[in-house]
Coordinates of C-alpha atoms in Angstrom, one line a residue:
X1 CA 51.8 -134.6 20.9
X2 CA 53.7 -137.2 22.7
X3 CA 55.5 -136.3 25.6
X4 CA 59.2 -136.8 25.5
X5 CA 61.1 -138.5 28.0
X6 CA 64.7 -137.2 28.9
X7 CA 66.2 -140.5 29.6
X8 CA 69.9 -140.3 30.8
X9 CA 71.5 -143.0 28.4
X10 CA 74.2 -145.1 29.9
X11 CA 73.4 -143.1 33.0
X12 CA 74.4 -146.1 35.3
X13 CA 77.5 -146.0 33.5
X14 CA 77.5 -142.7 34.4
X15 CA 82.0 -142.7 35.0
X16 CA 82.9 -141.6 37.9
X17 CA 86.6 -140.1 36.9
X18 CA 89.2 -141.0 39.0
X19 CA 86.9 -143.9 40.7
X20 CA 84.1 -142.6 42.7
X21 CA 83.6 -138.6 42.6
X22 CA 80.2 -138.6 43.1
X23 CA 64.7 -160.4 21.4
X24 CA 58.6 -167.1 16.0
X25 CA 60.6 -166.1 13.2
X26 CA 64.3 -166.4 14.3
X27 CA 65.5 -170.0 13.0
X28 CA 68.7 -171.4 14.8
X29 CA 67.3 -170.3 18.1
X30 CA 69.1 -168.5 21.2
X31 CA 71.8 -170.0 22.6
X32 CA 71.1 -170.9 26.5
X33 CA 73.0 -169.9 29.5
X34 CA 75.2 -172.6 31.1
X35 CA 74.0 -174.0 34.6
X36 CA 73.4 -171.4 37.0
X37 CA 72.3 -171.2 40.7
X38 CA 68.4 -170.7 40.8
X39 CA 66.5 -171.3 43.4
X40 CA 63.6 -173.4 43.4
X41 CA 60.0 -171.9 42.7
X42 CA 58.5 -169.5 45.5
X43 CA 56.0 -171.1 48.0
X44 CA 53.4 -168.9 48.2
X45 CA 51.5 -171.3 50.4
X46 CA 52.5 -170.4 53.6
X47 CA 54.4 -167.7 55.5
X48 CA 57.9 -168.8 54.0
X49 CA 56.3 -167.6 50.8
X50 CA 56.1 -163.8 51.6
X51 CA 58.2 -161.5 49.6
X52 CA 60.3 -160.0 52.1
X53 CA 61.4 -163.5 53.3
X54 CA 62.3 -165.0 50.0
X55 CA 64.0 -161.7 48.9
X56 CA 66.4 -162.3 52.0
X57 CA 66.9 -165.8 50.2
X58 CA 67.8 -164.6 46.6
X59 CA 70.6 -161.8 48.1
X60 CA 72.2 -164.6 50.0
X61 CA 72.0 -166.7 46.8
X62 CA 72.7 -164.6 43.8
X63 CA 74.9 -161.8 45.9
X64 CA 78.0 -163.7 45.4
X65 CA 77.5 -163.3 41.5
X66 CA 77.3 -160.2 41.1
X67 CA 80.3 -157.7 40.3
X68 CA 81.7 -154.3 40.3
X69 CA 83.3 -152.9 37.2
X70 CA 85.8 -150.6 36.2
X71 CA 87.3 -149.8 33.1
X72 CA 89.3 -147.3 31.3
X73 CA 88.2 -146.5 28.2
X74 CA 90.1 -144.8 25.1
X75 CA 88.8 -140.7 24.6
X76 CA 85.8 -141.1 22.0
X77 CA 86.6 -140.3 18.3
X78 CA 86.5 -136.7 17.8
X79 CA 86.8 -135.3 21.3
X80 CA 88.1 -132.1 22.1
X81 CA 90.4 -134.2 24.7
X82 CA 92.5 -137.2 24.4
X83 CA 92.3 -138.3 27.8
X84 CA 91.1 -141.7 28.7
X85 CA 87.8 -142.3 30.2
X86 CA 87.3 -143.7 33.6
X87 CA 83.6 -145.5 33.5
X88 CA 82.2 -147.0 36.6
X89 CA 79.5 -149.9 36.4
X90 CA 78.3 -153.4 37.9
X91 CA 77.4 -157.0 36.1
X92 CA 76.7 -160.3 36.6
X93 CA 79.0 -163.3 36.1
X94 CA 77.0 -166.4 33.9
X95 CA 78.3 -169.2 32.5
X96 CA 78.0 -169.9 28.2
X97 CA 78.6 -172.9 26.5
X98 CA 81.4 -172.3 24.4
X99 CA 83.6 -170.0 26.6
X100 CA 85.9 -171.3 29.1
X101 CA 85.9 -170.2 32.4
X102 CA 82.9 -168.0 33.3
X103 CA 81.6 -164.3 31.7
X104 CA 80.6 -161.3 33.4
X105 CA 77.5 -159.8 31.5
X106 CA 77.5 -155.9 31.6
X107 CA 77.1 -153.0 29.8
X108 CA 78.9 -151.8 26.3
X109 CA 78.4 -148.4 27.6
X110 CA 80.6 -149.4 30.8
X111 CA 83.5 -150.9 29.0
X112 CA 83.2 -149.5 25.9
X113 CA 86.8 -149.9 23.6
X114 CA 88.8 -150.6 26.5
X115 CA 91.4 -153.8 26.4
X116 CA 90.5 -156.3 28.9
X117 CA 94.4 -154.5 30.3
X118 CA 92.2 -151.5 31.6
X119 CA 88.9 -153.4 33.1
X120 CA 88.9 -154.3 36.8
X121 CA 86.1 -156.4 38.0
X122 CA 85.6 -156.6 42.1
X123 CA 84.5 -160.3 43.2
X124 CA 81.8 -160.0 46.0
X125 CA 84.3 -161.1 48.0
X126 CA 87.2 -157.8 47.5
X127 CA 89.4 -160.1 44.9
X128 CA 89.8 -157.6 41.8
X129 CA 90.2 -159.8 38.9
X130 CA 90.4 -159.1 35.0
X131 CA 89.1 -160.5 31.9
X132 CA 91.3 -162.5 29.3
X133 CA 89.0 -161.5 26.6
X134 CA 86.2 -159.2 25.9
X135 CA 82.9 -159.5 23.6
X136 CA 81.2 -156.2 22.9
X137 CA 77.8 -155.3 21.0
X138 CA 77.3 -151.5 20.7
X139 CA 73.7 -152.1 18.8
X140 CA 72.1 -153.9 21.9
X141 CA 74.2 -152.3 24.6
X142 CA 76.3 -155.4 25.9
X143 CA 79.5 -156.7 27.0
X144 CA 80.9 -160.0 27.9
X145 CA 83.7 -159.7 30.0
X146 CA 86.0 -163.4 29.6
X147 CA 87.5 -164.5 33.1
X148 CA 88.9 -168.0 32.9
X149 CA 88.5 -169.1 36.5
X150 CA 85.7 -171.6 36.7
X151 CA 85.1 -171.5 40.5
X152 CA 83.4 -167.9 40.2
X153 CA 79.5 -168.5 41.4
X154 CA 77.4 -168.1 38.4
X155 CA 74.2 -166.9 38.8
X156 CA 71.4 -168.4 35.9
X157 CA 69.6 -166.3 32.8
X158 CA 65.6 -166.7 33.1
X159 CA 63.4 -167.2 30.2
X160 CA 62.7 -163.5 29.7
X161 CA 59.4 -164.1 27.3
X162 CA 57.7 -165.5 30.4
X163 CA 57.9 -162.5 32.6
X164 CA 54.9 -160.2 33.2
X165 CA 53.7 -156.8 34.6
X166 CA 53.6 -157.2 38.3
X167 CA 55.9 -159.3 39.1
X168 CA 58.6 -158.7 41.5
X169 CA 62.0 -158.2 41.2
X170 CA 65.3 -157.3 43.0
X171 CA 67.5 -154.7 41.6
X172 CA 71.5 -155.8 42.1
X173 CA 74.2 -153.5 41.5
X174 CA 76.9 -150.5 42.5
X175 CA 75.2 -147.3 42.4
X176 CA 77.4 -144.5 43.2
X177 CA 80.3 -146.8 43.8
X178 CA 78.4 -148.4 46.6
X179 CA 78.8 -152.0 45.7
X180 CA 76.3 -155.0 46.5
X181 CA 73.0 -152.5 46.5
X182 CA 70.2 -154.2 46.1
X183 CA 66.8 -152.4 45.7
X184 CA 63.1 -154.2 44.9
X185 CA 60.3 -153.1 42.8
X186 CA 57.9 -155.0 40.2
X187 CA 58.1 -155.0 36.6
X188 CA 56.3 -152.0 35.0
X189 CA 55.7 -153.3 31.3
X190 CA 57.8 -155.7 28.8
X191 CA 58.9 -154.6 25.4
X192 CA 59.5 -151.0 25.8
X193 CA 60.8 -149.7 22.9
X194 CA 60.2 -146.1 22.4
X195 CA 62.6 -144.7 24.3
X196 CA 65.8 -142.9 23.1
X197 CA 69.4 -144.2 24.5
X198 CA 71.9 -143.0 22.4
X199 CA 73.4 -143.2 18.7
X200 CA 75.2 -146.4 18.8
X201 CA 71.9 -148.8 20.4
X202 CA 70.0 -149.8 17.7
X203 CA 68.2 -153.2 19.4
X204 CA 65.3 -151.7 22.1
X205 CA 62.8 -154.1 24.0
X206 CA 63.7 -153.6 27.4
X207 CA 61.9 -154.4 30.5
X208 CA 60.8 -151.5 32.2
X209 CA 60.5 -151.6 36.4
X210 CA 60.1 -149.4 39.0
X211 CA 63.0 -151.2 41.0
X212 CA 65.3 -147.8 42.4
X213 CA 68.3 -148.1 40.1
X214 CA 70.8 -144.5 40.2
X215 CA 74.2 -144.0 38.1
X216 CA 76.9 -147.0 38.9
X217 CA 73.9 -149.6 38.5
X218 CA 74.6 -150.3 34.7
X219 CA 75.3 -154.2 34.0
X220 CA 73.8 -155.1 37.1
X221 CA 71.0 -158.2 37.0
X222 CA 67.5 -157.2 37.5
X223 CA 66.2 -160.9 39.5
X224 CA 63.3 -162.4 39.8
X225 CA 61.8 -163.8 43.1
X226 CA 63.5 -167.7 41.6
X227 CA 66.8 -166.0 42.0
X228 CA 67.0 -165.9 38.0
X229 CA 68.4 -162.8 36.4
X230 CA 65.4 -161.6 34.0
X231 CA 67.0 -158.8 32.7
X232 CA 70.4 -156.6 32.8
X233 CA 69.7 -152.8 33.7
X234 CA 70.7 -150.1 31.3
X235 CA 69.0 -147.0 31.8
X236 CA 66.8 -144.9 33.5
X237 CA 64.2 -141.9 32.4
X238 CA 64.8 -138.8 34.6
X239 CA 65.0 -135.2 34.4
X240 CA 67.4 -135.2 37.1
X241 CA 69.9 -138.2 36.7
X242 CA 68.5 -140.2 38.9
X243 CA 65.7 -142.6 39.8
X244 CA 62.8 -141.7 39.7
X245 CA 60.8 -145.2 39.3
X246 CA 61.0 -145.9 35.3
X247 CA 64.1 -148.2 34.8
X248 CA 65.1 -150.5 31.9
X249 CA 66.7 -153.9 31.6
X250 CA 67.7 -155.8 28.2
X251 CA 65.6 -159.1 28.3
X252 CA 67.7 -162.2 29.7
X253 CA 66.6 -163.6 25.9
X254 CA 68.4 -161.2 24.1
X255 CA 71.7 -161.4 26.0
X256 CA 71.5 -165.4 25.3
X257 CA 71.3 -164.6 21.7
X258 CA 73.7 -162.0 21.6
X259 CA 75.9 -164.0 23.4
X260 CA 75.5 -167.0 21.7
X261 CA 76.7 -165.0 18.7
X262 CA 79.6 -163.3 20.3
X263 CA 81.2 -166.5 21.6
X264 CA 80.9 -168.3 18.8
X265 CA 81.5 -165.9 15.8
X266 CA 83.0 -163.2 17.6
X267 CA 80.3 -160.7 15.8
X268 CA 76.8 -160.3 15.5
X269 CA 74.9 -161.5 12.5
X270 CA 72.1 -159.1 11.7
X271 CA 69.1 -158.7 9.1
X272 CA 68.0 -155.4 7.9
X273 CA 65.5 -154.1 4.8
X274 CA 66.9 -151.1 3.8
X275 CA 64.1 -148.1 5.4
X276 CA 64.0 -145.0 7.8
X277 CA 61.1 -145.1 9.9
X278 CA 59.4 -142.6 11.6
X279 CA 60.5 -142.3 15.2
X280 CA 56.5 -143.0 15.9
X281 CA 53.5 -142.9 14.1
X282 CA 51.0 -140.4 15.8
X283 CA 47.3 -141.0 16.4
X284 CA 46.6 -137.9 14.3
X285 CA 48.4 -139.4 11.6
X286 CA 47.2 -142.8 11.6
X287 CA 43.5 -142.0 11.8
X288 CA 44.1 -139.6 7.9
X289 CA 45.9 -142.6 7.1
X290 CA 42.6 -144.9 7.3
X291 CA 44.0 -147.0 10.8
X292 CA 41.9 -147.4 13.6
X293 CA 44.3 -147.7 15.8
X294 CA 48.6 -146.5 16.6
X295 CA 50.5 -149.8 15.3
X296 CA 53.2 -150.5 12.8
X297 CA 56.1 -148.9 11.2
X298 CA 56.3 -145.8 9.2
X299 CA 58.2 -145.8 6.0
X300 CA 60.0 -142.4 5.9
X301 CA 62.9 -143.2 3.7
X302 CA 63.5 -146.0 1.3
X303 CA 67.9 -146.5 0.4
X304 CA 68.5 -147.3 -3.2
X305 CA 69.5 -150.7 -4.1
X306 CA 68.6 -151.9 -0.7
X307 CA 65.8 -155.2 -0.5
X308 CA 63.2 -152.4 0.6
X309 CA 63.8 -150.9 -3.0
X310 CA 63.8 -154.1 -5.0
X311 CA 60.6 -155.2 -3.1
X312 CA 58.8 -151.9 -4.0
X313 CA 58.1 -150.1 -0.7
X314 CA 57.3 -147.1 -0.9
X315 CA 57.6 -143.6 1.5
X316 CA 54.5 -143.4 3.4
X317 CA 53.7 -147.1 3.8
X318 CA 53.2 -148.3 7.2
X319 CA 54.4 -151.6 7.6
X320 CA 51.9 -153.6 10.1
X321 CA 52.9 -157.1 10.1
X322 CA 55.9 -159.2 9.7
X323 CA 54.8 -163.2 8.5
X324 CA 52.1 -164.0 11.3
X325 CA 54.1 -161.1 13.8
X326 CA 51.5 -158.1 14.2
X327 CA 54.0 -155.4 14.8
X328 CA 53.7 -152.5 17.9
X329 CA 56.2 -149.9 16.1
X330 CA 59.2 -149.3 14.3
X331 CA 61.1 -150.4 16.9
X332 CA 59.3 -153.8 17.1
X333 CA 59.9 -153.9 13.1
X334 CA 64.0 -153.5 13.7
X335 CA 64.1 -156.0 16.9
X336 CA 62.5 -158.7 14.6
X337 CA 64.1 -157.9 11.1
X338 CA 67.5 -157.9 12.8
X339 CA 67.1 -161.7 14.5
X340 CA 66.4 -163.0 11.1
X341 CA 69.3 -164.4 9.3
X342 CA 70.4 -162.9 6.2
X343 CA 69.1 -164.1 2.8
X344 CA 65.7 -165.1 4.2
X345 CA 62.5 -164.8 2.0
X346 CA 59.6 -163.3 4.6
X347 CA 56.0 -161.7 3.7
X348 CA 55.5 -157.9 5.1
X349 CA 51.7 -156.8 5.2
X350 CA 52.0 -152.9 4.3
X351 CA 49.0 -151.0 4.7
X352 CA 48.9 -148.4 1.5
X353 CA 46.4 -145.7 0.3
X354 CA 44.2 -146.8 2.8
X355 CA 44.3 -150.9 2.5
X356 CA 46.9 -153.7 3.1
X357 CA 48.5 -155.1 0.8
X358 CA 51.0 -158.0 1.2
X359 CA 54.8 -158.0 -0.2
X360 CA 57.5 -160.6 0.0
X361 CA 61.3 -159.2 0.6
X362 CA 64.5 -161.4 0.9
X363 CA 66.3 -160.1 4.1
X364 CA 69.5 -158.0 4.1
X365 CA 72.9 -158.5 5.5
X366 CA 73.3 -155.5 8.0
X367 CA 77.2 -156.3 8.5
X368 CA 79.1 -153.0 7.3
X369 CA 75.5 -150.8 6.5
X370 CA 76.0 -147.0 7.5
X371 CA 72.6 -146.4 8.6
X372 CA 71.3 -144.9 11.4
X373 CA 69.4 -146.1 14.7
X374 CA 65.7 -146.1 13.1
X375 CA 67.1 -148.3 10.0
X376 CA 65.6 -151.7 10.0

């Protein structure tokens, strides 16, 4: 059987009470990030070109654009104890079209409910400032945090598709309240997925790296050797709280889409079909199911009067491809089902008593669904 990880969700939120006690088929597009401060390409022709010289370069740059943050967050529904909840965490300020001022990107699990009243973000610099408005996105695991001052340094959002195993990257943030850490590393893999964060973070292709990131890192930019933020760290795997060389970061692509969509609507538009899936589809399994090889989604469950139901899927199909997108796993099947808008008409291929077969469903609205984190 697989072996589970025990990944500490939200671990770089990971409060510290009291302050310091210890992303073909998407049509619209991603919105892009405003202007930013990159740096021009790496010169790998001569001695200038060596990592631990250009990494000097991109602290110096991007440093001044990236932020501690503090918040105090309401007690979560149901506790045993009403008292607030001080969470500790970093981020990165960006610029958006369509908000004014600037926007420090961070971590839903940081800020969580609080008013922008109870968030406190430290400038590089000491200057503790706060937000006028706040954006959050449990499903994906963000916040924008709204400060209308447009001298801030901005630091700019990479094109996330292009990144590859190998690369390296610098890890900014606050661990363990020590702000303006910056650690390096490469990038492990792209489009990690099968990993488990928590109840409320539905959206899962993270860049994994091997960067050192610990507990007070969470919202903090994970850089690429241009001095463009490729990704914003969100959790690590661990069996004792801290690093231990597998980290994740939500793709710079998604937090322009997800941005893009806060700013302008406030909320986040989302498709969905109407299935469980099977947290993962085991080699075992797939081979008495007639696949060569572990890919696709798992049907477990299919909702009444849900456009799974009306399209006729079925428990035990396996659903391999989405139009022309071959899909990895289920939660590959939920990253791409949720970009598309609702009301469009798309093909699944769904392999079924042992051969595909090809179905067309019209796309969901996900707005106000009760379902849980493997429902696409």
């Amino acid at each position: 059987m697989r072996r589970q990880l025990l990944l500490v969700a939200g671990f770089m939120a990971c409060s510290f009470l009291g302050g310091l006690a210890a992303e073909s088929l998407v049509r619209g597009g991603s919105a892009s990030a405003g202007t930013g401060r990159g740096l021009a390409p790496m010169d790998t022709t001569n001695g200038a070109g060596l990592p631990h010289d250009r990494f000097q370069v991109v602290i110096k740059q991007l440093g001044p654009s990236v932020v501690a943050v503090d918040a105090v967050k309401p007690a979560p529904s149901g506790a045993s104890k009403s008292d607030p909840v001080e969470e500790s965490g970093s981020g990165v300020i960006v610029k958006f079209p369509g908000a004014n001022g600037v926007v420090v990107v961070t971590n839903y699990h940081v800020v969580g409910a609080a008013s922008p009243g109870k968030v406190y973000v430290t400038l590089s610099d000491g200057r503790i400032v706060q937000p006028a408005r706040i954006w959050g996105d449990p499903e994906s695991d963000l916040s924008l945090l709204n400060i209308d001052d447009t001298t801030l340094p901005a630091a700019e959002l990479a094109d996330s598709a292009r990144v590859k195993r190998g690369q390296w990257v610098l890890a900014f943030g606050s661990p363990f309240g020590l702000n303006q850490t910056v650690t390096h590393g490469i990038i492990s893999a792209t489009d990690r997925g099968q990993i488990s964060l928590g109840s409320t973070i539905r959206i899962k292709e993270f860049l994994q790296t091997d960067a050192a990131i610990n507990p007070g890192s969470s919202g903090g930019p994970l850089v690429d050797l241009d001095g463009r933020v490729v990704g914003i760290n969100t959790a690590i795997a661990s069996k004792s709280g801290n690093n231990s060389g597998v980290s994740f970061s939500i793709p710079a692509n998604l937090v322009k889409r997800i941005a893009g969509q806060l700013i302008e609507k406030g909320t986040v538009t989302r498709g969905y079909l109407g299935v469980q899936l099977a947290s993962a589809i085991e080699p075992a399994e797939a081979l008495r199911l007639g696949l060569n090889r572990v890919s696709g989604a798992l049907v477990e469950i299919v909702h009444p009067n849900t456009p799974a139901a009306a399209a006729g899927l079925r428990v035990g199909d396996v659903v391999l491809r989405i139009e022309d997108v071959d899909l990895r796993d289920e939660n590959h099947l939920i990253n791409v089902v949720s970009a598309l808008p609702p009301g469009q008409k798309i093909k699944l291929t769904v392999w079924r008593d042992r051969k595909a077969l090809d179905a067309e469903i019209v796309v969901g609205d996900y707005s106000g669904q009760k379902v849980r984190s493997n429902k696409p």
